[in-house]
C-alpha atoms as a printed R data frame, in Angstrom:
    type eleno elety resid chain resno       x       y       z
1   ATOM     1    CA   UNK     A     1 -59.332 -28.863 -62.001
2   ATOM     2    CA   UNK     A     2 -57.824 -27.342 -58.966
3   ATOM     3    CA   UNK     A     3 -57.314 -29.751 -55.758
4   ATOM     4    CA   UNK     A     4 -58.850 -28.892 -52.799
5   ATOM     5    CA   UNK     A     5 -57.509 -29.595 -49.068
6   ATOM     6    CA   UNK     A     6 -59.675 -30.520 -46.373
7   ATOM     7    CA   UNK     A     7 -57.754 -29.179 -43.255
8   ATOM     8    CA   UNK     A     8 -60.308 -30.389 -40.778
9   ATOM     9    CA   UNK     A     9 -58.745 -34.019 -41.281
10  ATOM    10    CA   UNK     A    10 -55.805 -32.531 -38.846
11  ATOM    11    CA   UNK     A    11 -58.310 -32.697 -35.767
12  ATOM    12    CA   UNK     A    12 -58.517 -36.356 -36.531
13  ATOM    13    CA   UNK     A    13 -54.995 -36.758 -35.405
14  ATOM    14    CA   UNK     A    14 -54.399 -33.556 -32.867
15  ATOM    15    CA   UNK     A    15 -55.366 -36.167 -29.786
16  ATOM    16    CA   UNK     A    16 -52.325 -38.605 -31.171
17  ATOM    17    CA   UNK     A    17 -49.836 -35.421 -31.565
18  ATOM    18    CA   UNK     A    18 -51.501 -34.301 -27.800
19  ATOM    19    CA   UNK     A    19 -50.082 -37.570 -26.947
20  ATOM    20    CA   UNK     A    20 -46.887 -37.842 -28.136
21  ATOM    21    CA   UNK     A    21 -46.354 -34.141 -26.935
22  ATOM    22    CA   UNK     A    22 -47.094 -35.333 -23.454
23  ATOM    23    CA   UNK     A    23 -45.379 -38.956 -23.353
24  ATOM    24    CA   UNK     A    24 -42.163 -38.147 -25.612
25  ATOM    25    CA   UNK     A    25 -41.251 -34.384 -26.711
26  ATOM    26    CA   UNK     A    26 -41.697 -32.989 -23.690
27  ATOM    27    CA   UNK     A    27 -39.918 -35.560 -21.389
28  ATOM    28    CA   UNK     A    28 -37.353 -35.475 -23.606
29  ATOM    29    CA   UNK     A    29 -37.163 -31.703 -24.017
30  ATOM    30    CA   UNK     A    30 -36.700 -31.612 -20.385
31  ATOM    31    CA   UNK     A    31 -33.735 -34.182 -20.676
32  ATOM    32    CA   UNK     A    32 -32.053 -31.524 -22.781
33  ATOM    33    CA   UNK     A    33 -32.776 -29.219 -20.002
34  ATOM    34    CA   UNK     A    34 -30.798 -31.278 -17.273
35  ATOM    35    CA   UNK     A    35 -28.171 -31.939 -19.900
36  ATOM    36    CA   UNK     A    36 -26.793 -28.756 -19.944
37  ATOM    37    CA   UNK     A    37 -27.177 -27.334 -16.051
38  ATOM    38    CA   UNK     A    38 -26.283 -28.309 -12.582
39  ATOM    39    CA   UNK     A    39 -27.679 -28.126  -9.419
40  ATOM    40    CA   UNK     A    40 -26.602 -28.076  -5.673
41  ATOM    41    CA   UNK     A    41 -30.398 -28.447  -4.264
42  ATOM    42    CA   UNK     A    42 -32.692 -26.973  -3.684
43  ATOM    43    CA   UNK     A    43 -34.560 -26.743  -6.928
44  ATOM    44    CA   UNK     A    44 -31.631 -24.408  -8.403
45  ATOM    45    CA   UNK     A    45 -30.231 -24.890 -11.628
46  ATOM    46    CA   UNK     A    46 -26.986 -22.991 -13.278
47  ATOM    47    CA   UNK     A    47 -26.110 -23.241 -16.941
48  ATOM    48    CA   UNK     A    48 -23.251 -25.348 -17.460
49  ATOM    49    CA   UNK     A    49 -23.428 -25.503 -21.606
50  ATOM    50    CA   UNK     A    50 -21.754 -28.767 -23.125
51  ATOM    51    CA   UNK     A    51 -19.444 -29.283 -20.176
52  ATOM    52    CA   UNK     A    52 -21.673 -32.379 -18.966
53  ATOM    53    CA   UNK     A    53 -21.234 -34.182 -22.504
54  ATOM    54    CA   UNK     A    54 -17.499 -33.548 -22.970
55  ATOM    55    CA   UNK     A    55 -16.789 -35.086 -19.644
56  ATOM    56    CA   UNK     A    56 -18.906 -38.225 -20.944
57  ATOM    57    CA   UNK     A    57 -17.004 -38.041 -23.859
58  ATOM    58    CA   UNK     A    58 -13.699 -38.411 -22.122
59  ATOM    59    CA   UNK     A    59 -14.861 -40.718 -19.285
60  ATOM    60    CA   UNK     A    60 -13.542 -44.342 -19.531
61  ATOM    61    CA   UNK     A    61 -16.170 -45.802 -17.748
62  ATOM    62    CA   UNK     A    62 -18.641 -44.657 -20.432
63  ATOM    63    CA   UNK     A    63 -16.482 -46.165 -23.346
64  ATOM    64    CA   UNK     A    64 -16.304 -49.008 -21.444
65  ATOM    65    CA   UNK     A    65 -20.107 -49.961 -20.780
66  ATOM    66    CA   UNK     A    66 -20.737 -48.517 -24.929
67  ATOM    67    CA   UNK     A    67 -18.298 -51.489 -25.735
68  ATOM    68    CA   UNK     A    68 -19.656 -54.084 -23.497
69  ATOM    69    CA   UNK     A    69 -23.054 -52.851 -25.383
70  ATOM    70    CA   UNK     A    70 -21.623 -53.208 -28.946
71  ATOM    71    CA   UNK     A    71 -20.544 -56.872 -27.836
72  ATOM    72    CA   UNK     A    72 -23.470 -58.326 -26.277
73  ATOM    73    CA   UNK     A    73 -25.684 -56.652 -29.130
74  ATOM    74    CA   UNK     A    74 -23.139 -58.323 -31.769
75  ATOM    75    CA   UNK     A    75 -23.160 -61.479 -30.014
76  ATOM    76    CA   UNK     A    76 -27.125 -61.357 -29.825
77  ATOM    77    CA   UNK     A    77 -27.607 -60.680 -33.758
78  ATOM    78    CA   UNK     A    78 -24.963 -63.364 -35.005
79  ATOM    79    CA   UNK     A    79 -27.294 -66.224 -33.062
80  ATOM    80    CA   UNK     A    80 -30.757 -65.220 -32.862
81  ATOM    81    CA   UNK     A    81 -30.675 -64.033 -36.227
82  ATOM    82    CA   UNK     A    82 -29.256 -67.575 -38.097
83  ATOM    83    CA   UNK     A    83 -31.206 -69.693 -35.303
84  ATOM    84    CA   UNK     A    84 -34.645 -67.559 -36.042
85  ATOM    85    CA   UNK     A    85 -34.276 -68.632 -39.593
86  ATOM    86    CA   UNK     A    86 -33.087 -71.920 -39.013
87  ATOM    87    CA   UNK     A    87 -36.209 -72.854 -36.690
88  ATOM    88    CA   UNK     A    88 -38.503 -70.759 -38.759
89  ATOM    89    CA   UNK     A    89 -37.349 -72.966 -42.137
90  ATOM    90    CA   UNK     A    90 -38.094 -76.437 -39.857
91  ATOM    91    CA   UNK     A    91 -41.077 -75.295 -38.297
92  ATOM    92    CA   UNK     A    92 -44.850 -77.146 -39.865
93  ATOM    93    CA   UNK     A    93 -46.825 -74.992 -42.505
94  ATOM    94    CA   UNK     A    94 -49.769 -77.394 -42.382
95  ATOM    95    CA   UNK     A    95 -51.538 -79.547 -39.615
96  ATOM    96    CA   UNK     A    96 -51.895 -79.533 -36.404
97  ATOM    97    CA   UNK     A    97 -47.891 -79.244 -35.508
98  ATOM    98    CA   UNK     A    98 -48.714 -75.839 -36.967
99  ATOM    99    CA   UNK     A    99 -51.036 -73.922 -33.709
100 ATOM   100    CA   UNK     A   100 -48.714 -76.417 -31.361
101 ATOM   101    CA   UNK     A   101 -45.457 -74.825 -32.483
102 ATOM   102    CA   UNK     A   102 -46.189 -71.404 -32.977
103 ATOM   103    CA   UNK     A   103 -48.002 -71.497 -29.034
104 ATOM   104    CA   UNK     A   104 -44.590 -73.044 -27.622
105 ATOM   105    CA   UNK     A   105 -42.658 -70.083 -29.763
106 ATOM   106    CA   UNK     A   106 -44.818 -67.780 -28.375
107 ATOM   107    CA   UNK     A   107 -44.775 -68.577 -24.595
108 ATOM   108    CA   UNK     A   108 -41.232 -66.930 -23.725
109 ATOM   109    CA   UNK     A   109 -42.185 -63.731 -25.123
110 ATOM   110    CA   UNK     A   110 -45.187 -63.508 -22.459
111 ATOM   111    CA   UNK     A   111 -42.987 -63.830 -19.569
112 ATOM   112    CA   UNK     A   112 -41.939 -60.080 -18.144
113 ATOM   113    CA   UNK     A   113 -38.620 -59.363 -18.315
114 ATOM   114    CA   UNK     A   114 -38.148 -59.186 -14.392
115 ATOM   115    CA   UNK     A   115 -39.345 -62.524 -14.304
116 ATOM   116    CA   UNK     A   116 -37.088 -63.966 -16.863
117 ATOM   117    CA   UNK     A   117 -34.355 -62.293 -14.611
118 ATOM   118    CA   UNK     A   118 -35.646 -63.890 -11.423
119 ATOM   119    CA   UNK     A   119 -35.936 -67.432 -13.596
120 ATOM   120    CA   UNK     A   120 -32.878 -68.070 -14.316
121 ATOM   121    CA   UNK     A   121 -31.284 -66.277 -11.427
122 ATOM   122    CA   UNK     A   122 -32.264 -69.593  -9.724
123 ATOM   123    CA   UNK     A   123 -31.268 -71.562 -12.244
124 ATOM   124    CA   UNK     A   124 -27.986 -70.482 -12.406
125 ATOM   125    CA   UNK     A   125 -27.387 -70.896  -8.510
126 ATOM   126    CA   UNK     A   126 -25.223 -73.653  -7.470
127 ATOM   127    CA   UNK     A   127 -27.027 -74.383  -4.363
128 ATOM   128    CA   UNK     A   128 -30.901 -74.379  -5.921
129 ATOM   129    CA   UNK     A   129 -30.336 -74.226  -9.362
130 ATOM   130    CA   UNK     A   130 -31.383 -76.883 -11.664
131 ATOM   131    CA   UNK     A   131 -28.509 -75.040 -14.184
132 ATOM   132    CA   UNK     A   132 -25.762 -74.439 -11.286
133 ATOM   133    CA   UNK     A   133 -26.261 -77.748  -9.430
134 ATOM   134    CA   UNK     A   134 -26.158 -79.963 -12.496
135 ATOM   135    CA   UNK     A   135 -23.051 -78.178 -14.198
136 ATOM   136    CA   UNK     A   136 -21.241 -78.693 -10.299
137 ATOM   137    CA   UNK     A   137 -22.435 -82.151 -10.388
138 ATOM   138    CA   UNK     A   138 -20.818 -82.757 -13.671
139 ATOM   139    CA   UNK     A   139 -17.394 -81.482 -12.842
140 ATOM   140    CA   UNK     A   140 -17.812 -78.129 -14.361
141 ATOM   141    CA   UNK     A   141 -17.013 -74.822 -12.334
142 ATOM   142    CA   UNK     A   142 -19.846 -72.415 -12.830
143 ATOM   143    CA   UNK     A   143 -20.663 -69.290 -10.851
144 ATOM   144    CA   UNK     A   144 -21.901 -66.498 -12.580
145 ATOM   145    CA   UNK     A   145 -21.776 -64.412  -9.489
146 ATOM   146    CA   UNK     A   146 -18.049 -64.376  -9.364
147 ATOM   147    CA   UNK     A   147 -16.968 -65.668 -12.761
148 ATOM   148    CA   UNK     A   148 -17.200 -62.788 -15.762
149 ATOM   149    CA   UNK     A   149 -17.355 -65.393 -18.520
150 ATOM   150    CA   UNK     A   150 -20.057 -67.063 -16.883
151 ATOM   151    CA   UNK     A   151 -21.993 -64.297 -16.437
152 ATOM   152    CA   UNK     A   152 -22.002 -63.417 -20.032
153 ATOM   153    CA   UNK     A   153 -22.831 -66.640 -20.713
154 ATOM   154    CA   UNK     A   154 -25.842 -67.032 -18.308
155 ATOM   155    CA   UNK     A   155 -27.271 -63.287 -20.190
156 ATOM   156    CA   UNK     A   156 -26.021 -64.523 -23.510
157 ATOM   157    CA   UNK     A   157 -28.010 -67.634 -23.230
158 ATOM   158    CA   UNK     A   158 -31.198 -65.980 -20.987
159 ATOM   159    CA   UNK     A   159 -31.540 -63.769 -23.591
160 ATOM   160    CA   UNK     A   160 -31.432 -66.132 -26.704
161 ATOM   161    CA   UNK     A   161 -33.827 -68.148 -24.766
162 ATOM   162    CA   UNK     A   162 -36.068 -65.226 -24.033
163 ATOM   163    CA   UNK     A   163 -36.287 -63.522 -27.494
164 ATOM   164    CA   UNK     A   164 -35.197 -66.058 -30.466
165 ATOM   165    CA   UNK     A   165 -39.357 -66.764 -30.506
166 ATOM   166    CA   UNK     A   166 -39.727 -62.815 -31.702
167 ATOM   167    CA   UNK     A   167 -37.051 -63.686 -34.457
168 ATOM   168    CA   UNK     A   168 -38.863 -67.496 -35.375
169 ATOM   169    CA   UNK     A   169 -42.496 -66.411 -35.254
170 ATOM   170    CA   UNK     A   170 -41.328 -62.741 -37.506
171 ATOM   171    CA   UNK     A   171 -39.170 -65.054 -40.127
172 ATOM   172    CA   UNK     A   172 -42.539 -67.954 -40.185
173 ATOM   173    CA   UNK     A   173 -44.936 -65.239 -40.884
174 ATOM   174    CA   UNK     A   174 -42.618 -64.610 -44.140
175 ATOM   175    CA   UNK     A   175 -42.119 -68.033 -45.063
176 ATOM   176    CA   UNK     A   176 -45.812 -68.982 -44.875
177 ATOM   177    CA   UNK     A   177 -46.345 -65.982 -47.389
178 ATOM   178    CA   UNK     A   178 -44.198 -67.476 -50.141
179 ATOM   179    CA   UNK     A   179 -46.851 -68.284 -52.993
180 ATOM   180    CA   UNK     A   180 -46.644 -72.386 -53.747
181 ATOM   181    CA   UNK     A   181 -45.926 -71.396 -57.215
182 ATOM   182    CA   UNK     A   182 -42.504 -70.632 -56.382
183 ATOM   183    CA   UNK     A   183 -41.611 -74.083 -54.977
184 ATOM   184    CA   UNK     A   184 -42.996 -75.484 -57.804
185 ATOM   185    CA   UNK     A   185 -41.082 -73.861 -60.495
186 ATOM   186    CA   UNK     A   186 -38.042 -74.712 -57.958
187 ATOM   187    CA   UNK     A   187 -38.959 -78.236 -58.298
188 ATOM   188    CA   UNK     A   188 -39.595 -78.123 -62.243
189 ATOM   189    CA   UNK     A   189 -36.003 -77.144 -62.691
190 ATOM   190    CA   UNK     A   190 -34.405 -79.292 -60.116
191 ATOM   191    CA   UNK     A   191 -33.322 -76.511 -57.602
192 ATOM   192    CA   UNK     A   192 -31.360 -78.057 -54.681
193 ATOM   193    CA   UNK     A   193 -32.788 -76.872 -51.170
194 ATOM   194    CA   UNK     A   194 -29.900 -74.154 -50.684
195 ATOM   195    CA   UNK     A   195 -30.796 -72.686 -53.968
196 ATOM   196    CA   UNK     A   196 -34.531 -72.532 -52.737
197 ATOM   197    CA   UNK     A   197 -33.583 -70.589 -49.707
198 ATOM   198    CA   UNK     A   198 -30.909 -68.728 -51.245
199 ATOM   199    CA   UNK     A   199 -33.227 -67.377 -54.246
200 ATOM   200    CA   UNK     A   200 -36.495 -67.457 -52.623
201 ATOM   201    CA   UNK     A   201 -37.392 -68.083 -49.050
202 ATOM   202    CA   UNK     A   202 -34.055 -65.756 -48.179
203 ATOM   203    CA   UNK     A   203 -35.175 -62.559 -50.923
204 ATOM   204    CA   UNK     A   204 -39.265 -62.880 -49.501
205 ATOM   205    CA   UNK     A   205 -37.928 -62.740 -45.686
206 ATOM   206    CA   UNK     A   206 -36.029 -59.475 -46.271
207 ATOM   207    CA   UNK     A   207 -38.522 -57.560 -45.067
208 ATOM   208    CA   UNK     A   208 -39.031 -59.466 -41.979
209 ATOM   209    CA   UNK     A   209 -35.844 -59.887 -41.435
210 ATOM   210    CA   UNK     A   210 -35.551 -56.309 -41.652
211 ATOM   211    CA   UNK     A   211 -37.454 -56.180 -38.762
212 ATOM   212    CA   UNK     A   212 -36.280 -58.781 -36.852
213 ATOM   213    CA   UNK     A   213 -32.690 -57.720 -37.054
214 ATOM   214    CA   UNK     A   214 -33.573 -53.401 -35.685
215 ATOM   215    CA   UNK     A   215 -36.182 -55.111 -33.234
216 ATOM   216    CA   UNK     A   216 -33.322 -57.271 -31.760
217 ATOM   217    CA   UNK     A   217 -30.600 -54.653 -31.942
218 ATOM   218    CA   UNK     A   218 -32.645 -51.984 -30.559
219 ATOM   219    CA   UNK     A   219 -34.058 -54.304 -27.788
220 ATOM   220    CA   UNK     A   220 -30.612 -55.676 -26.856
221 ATOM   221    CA   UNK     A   221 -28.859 -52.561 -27.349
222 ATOM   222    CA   UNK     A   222 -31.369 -51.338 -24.694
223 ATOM   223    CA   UNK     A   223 -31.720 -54.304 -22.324
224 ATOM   224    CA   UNK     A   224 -31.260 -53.409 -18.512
225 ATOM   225    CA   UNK     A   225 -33.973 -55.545 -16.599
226 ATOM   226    CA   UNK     A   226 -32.510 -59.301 -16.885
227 ATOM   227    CA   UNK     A   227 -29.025 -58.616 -16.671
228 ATOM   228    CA   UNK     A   228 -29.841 -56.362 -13.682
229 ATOM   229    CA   UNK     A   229 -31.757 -58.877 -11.985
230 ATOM   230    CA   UNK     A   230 -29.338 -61.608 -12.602
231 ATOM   231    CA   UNK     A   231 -26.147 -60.226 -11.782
232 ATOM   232    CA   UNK     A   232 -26.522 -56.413 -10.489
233 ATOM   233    CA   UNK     A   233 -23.812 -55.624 -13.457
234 ATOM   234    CA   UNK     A   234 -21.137 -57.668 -11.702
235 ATOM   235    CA   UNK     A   235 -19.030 -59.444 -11.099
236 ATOM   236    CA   UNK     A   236 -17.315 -55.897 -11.039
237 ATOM   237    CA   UNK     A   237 -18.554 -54.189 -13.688
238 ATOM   238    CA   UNK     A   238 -18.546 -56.577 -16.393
239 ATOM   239    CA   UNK     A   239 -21.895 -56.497 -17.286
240 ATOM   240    CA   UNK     A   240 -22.355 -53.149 -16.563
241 ATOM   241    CA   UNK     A   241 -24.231 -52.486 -19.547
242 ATOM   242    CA   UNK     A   242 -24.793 -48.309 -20.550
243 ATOM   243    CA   UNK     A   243 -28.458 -48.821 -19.168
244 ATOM   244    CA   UNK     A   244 -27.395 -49.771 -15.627
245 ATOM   245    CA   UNK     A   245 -24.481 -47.518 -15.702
246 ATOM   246    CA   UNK     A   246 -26.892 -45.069 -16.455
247 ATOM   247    CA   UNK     A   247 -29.951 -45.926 -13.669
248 ATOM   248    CA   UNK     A   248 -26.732 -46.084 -11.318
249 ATOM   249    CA   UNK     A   249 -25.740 -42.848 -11.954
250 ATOM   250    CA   UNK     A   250 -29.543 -41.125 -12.340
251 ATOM   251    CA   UNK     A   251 -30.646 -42.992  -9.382
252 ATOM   252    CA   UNK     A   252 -28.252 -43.963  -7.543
253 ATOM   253    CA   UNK     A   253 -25.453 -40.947  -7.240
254 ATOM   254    CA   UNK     A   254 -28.187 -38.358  -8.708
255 ATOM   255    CA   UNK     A   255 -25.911 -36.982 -10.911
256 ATOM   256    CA   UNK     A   256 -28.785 -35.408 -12.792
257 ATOM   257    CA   UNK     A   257 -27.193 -33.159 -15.446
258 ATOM   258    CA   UNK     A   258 -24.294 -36.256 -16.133
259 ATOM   259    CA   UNK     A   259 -27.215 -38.802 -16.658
260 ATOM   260    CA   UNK     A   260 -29.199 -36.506 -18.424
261 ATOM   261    CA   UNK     A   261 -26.446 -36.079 -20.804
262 ATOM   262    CA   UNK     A   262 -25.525 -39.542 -20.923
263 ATOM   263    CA   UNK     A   263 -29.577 -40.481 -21.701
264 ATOM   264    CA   UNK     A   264 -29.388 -38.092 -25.084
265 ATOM   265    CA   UNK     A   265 -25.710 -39.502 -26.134
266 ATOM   266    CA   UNK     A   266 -27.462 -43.175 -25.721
267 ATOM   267    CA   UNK     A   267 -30.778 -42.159 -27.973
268 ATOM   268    CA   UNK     A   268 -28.511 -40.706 -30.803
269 ATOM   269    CA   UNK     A   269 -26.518 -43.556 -30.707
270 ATOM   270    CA   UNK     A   270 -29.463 -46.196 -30.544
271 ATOM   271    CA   UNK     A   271 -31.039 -43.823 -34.035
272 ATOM   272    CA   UNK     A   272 -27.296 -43.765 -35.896
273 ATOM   273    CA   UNK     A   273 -27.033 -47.512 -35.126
274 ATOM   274    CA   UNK     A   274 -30.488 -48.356 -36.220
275 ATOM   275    CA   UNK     A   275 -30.298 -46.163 -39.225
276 ATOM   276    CA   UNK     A   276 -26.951 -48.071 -40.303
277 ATOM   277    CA   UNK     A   277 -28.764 -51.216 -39.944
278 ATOM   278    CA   UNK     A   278 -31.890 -49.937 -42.092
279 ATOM   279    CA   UNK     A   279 -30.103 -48.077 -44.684
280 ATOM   280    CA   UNK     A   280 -27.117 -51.392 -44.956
281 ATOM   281    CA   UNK     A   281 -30.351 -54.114 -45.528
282 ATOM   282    CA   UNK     A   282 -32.510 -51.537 -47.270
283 ATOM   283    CA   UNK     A   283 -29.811 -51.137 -50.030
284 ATOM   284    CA   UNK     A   284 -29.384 -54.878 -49.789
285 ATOM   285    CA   UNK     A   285 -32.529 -55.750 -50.888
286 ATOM   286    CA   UNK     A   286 -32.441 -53.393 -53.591
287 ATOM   287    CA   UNK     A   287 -29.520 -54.803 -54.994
288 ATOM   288    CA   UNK     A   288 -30.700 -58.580 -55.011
C-alpha cells in the first residue's frame, strides 16, 4: 500500500519558521555581514574578507578573556554540579518538607540577573555590606574592587548562589522518578548507600544531569550581567569575561566588523563546547 504525504501539515509550522527567520537567521546573517566589512561612516561598508577574524585570532586580549571563560566555566561545573546532587540526594521526597524545600530552591532563580548583580554588589562593600563589613570586622582583608582573587571569589560564589537551585531542582525531578522497586531490591541484597547511588540514583539522573551540566556551561560560558554589575570586569581586566570584552568593543569603541567577528567566533565555540559535553556524557551513558 503506497504512503501518502500530507504536505499541508507544513503550514502548521510556517508561523514558527516565520519566527525563527525573523528573531535568529536573519540577525545572525547580518552578523556575518559586519564580520567581513568595514566602515568609516556614513552607512558605507567595504569588503574586508577574513581580515577581521585573523586579527582576533592573533589578538592577546581575546585569548586572554577565552581563558578567563574556560576557568570560571570549569570552576562553575566542578561545584554546582557535585553540590546539585548532593542537595538533591538530602532533599524530602514525602511530606510537607517536600513544597517547603523545593519553594526555597526555587526563589534564587526568580531574581533577574541585574538584580543578583546589584545584591551582592552591596554585600560585598566594606562600608554597607553585610559580606564586606563582617569579613573587615573579623580581621580578614576583602575588597573585591581592588583585589583580583576576591573578585573571583565574590562571582564564583554569586553565581553558585544564584544557579545551584537550577542544578538541585533538575537532579530532584530525577531522583523522585526512581521506581521504589529499585530501593527495595537494594535493600534485599544489602546494598550500602554508595552502591545505591552509584548503580541507581547516579545511572537514572544521567539524563538530567545531562542537562544540568550544557544548561550550566552554556549559561556560565555566556554570563555578562552579574559580573558586569559587580565589578565592571575589573580590577583591570580580570574578570573581563569574552561577553564584556565583547559589549566593550560593540558598544563601547564601535568596532563593528571586530565585534561582529568576535560574536560568530564566540557562537562556534559555545556549539563545539556544548557538543563535546553532549557527545562525552551521551557515550557515557551508553557505556554504563
Amino acid at each position: 500500500m503506497e504512503r501518502t504525504w500530507n504536505n499541508k501539515a507544513w503550514f502548521l509550522v510556517l508561523p514558527v519558521l516565520l519566527l525563527v527567520a525573523f528573531s535568529a537567521i536573519i540577525p545572525l546573517m547580518t552578523v556575518v555581514n559586519y564580520s567581513v566589512q568595514d566602515t568609516f561612516g556614513n552607512n558605507v561598508f567595504f569588503w574586508v574578507g577574513i581580515d577581521w577574524f585573523d586579527e582576533l585570532l592573533h589578538s592577546p586580549r581575546f585569548w586572554a578573556a577565552l581563558a578567563r571563560n574556560l576557568v570560571f566555566s570549569g570552576i562553575i561545573l566542578a561545584i554546582q554540579v557535585p553540590l546539585g546532587i548532593f542537595i538533591a540526594l538530602n532533599m524530602p521526597k514525602v511530606g510537607w518538607g517536600v513544597p517547603v524545600c523545593l519553594v526555597l530552591m526555587a526563589l534564587p532563580l526568580l531574581i533577574p540577573w541585574n538584580v543578583v548583580g546589584m545584591i551582592w554588589q552591596v554585600f560585598g562593600r566594606v562600608d554597607i555590606g553585610l559580606l564586606g563589613h563582617t569579613l573587615e570586622a573579623i580581621g580578614i582583608d576583602y575588597n573585591y574592587v581592588q583585589d583580583p582573587i576576591d573578585a573571583w571569589i565574590t562571582i564564583i560564589v554569586m553565581d553558585i548562589w544564584h544557579w545551584t537551585s537550577l542544578v538541585v531542582l533538575l537532579c530532584y525531578a530525577g531522583l523522585v522518578s526512581i521506581p521504589d522497586a529499585y530501593y527495595q531490591a537494594a535493600k534485599i541484597d544489602g546494598a550500602s548507600r554508595w552502591s545505591v547511588f552509584r548503580y541507581i540514583q547516579l545511572p537514572k539522573m544521567h539524563r538530567v544531569l545531562l542537562i544540568a551540566v550544557l544548561l550550566r556551561f552554556m549559561d556560565s560560558f555566556m554570563i555578562y550581567t552579574e559580573p558586569f554589575v559587580v565589578t565592571g570586569g575589573g580590577p583591570g581586566n580580570e574578570t573581563t569575561f569574552l561577553s564584556i570584552d565583547l559589549v566593550k568593543m560593540a558598544v563601547g569603541q564601535f568596532d563593528v566588523g571586530p565585534a561582529a567577528a568576535m560574536s560568530l567566533v564566540y557562537f562556534l565555540i559555545v556549539l563545539l563546547l556544548s557538543w563535546v559535553f553532549y557527545t562525552v556524557m551521551t557515550n557515557y551513558g551508553q557505556e554504563s
